[in-house]
Amino acid sequence: VYQSLSRPRERSDALNNAGVAMVELGRPLAAASSLRRALELRSAQGSPTRIATSGYNLARALADAGRIGQALSAYEVAARGYRGAGADKEARETLIERLALLARDGQVADFEKAAAMLVEELDTANPDEVELLAAVWFEIGRGRYRFEQQESALSAYARSLSLWRQVGSRLEEGQVL
């Protein structure tokens, strides 16, 4: 409909939203197709945040479809797009999801390198970043546990727990425990 009405912005929104819905319905490959079209349209429109958002959604679809290498690349592209748009928090959240995917895929060296970069980048003095840092430490704990590094995982979980307590986030605190 939107194509026949010459409304590319609305068409890109519809394709993006359809892709997100298909991921939620367990149809990630169909979602990826829709999200690629949304990404093409949004790229032509030149809206950096919207491009990054479709790229992020594509990464999620690819991850759910088991296309790990493509998903990791899509997460990187989306994070760069968010940074280019000045959306640093979204970029970091995207990189945290990428970190979890590296762990899931057993990429120990890449996981540790990405984790170290995120920890270094985040500033615990900034209240907005304490939650992100807590999430990073939680993912580090999950990854190291998956890599059978139990003591190191417990240490990471302890850091995450301490940070969640610092911001008073009981729900996440309970998740760590």
Coordinates of C-alpha atoms in Angstrom, one line a residue:
V1 CA 0.0 0.0 0.0
Y2 CA 2.7 2.5 1.0
Q3 CA 4.7 1.8 -2.1
S4 CA 1.7 2.6 -4.3
L5 CA 1.2 5.8 -2.3
S6 CA 4.8 6.8 -2.7
R7 CA 5.3 6.9 1.1
P8 CA 8.8 5.3 1.5
R9 CA 9.1 6.3 5.2
E10 CA 5.9 4.6 6.1
R11 CA 6.8 1.6 4.0
S12 CA 10.1 1.2 5.7
D13 CA 8.3 1.4 9.1
A14 CA 5.8 -1.2 8.1
L15 CA 8.6 -3.5 6.8
N16 CA 10.7 -3.0 10.0
N17 CA 7.7 -3.6 12.3
A18 CA 6.7 -6.7 10.3
G19 CA 10.2 -8.0 10.7
V20 CA 10.2 -7.5 14.5
A21 CA 6.8 -9.2 14.7
M22 CA 8.1 -12.2 12.6
V23 CA 11.1 -12.6 15.0
E24 CA 8.7 -12.7 17.9
L25 CA 6.5 -15.3 16.1
G26 CA 9.6 -17.5 15.6
R27 CA 10.1 -16.8 11.9
P28 CA 13.5 -15.2 11.8
L29 CA 14.4 -15.9 8.2
A30 CA 11.2 -14.3 6.9
A31 CA 11.9 -11.4 9.3
A32 CA 15.4 -11.0 7.9
S33 CA 14.0 -10.6 4.4
S34 CA 11.6 -7.9 5.5
L35 CA 14.2 -6.2 7.6
R36 CA 16.7 -6.1 4.7
R37 CA 14.1 -4.3 2.6
A38 CA 13.4 -1.9 5.5
L39 CA 17.2 -1.3 5.8
E40 CA 17.5 -0.5 2.1
L41 CA 14.6 2.0 2.2
R42 CA 15.9 3.6 5.3
S43 CA 19.4 3.9 3.9
A44 CA 18.0 5.7 0.9
Q45 CA 16.2 8.1 3.2
G46 CA 19.4 8.9 5.1
S47 CA 18.1 8.7 8.7
P48 CA 21.0 7.3 10.7
T49 CA 19.1 6.3 13.8
R50 CA 16.4 4.5 11.8
I51 CA 19.0 2.8 9.7
A52 CA 20.8 1.6 12.8
T53 CA 17.5 0.4 14.4
S54 CA 16.7 -1.7 11.3
G55 CA 20.2 -3.0 11.3
Y56 CA 19.9 -4.0 15.0
N57 CA 16.6 -5.7 14.3
L58 CA 18.2 -7.6 11.4
A59 CA 21.0 -8.7 13.7
R60 CA 18.5 -10.1 16.2
A61 CA 16.6 -12.0 13.4
L62 CA 19.9 -13.4 12.0
A63 CA 20.9 -14.5 15.5
D64 CA 17.6 -16.2 16.1
A65 CA 18.0 -17.9 12.7
G66 CA 21.4 -19.3 13.8
R67 CA 23.3 -17.2 11.2
I68 CA 25.8 -16.2 13.9
G69 CA 28.6 -14.7 11.6
Q70 CA 26.1 -12.6 9.8
A71 CA 24.4 -11.5 13.0
L72 CA 27.7 -10.5 14.6
S73 CA 28.5 -8.4 11.6
A74 CA 25.1 -6.8 11.6
Y75 CA 25.4 -6.0 15.3
E76 CA 28.7 -4.2 14.6
V77 CA 27.2 -2.2 11.7
A78 CA 24.2 -1.2 13.8
A79 CA 26.4 -0.1 16.7
R80 CA 28.5 2.0 14.4
G81 CA 25.4 3.5 13.0
Y82 CA 24.0 4.3 16.4
R83 CA 27.4 6.0 17.3
G84 CA 27.3 7.9 14.1
A85 CA 23.8 9.2 15.0
G86 CA 25.0 10.2 18.5
A87 CA 23.0 7.4 20.1
D88 CA 25.8 6.0 22.3
K89 CA 23.6 4.2 24.8
E90 CA 21.9 2.3 22.0
A91 CA 25.3 1.5 20.5
R92 CA 26.5 0.1 23.8
E93 CA 23.3 -1.9 24.3
T94 CA 23.8 -3.4 20.8
L95 CA 27.4 -4.3 21.7
I96 CA 26.2 -6.0 24.9
E97 CA 23.9 -8.2 22.8
R98 CA 26.7 -8.9 20.5
L99 CA 28.8 -9.9 23.5
A100 CA 26.2 -12.5 24.5
L101 CA 26.1 -13.9 21.0
L102 CA 29.9 -14.3 21.0
A103 CA 29.6 -16.3 24.2
R104 CA 26.8 -18.4 22.8
D105 CA 29.0 -19.2 19.7
G106 CA 32.0 -20.1 21.9
Q107 CA 34.3 -17.4 20.6
V108 CA 36.3 -17.0 23.7
A109 CA 39.1 -14.7 22.5
D110 CA 36.7 -12.4 20.7
F111 CA 34.3 -12.5 23.7
E112 CA 37.1 -11.4 26.1
K113 CA 38.3 -8.7 23.8
A114 CA 34.8 -7.3 23.3
A115 CA 34.1 -7.5 27.0
A116 CA 37.3 -5.6 27.9
M117 CA 36.5 -2.9 25.4
L118 CA 33.0 -2.4 26.9
V119 CA 34.2 -2.3 30.5
E120 CA 36.9 0.2 29.6
E121 CA 34.5 2.4 27.7
L122 CA 31.9 2.6 30.4
D123 CA 32.3 5.2 33.2
T124 CA 30.9 4.1 36.5
A125 CA 30.7 7.8 37.6
N126 CA 27.9 8.3 35.1
P127 CA 24.6 7.0 36.6
D128 CA 23.3 6.2 33.1
E129 CA 26.3 4.0 32.4
V130 CA 26.2 2.1 35.7
E131 CA 23.3 0.0 34.5
L132 CA 25.1 -0.7 31.2
L133 CA 28.2 -1.7 33.1
A134 CA 26.2 -4.0 35.3
A135 CA 24.7 -5.6 32.2
V136 CA 28.2 -6.1 30.7
W137 CA 29.4 -7.8 33.9
F138 CA 26.4 -10.0 33.9
E139 CA 27.1 -11.1 30.3
I140 CA 30.7 -11.6 31.2
G141 CA 29.6 -13.9 34.0
R142 CA 27.3 -15.8 31.7
G143 CA 30.0 -16.1 29.0
R144 CA 32.7 -17.3 31.4
Y145 CA 30.3 -19.8 32.9
R146 CA 29.5 -21.1 29.5
F147 CA 33.3 -21.4 28.9
E148 CA 33.6 -23.4 32.1
Q149 CA 35.5 -20.6 33.9
Q150 CA 33.4 -20.8 37.1
E151 CA 35.5 -18.8 39.4
S152 CA 35.9 -16.0 36.9
A153 CA 32.2 -16.2 36.2
L154 CA 31.4 -15.8 39.9
S155 CA 33.7 -12.8 40.1
A156 CA 31.9 -11.2 37.1
Y157 CA 28.5 -11.9 38.6
A158 CA 29.6 -10.4 41.9
R159 CA 30.6 -7.2 40.1
S160 CA 27.3 -7.1 38.3
L161 CA 25.4 -7.7 41.6
S162 CA 27.3 -4.8 43.3
L163 CA 26.5 -2.4 40.5
W164 CA 22.8 -3.4 40.4
R165 CA 22.6 -2.8 44.1
Q166 CA 24.3 0.6 43.7
V167 CA 21.5 1.7 41.4
G168 CA 18.8 0.0 43.5
S169 CA 17.5 -2.3 40.7
R170 CA 16.0 -5.2 42.6
L171 CA 14.8 -7.1 39.5
E172 CA 18.2 -7.3 38.0
E173 CA 19.7 -7.9 41.4
G174 CA 17.5 -11.0 41.6
Q175 CA 18.4 -12.1 38.1
V176 CA 22.1 -12.1 39.0
L177 CA 21.4 -14.1 42.2

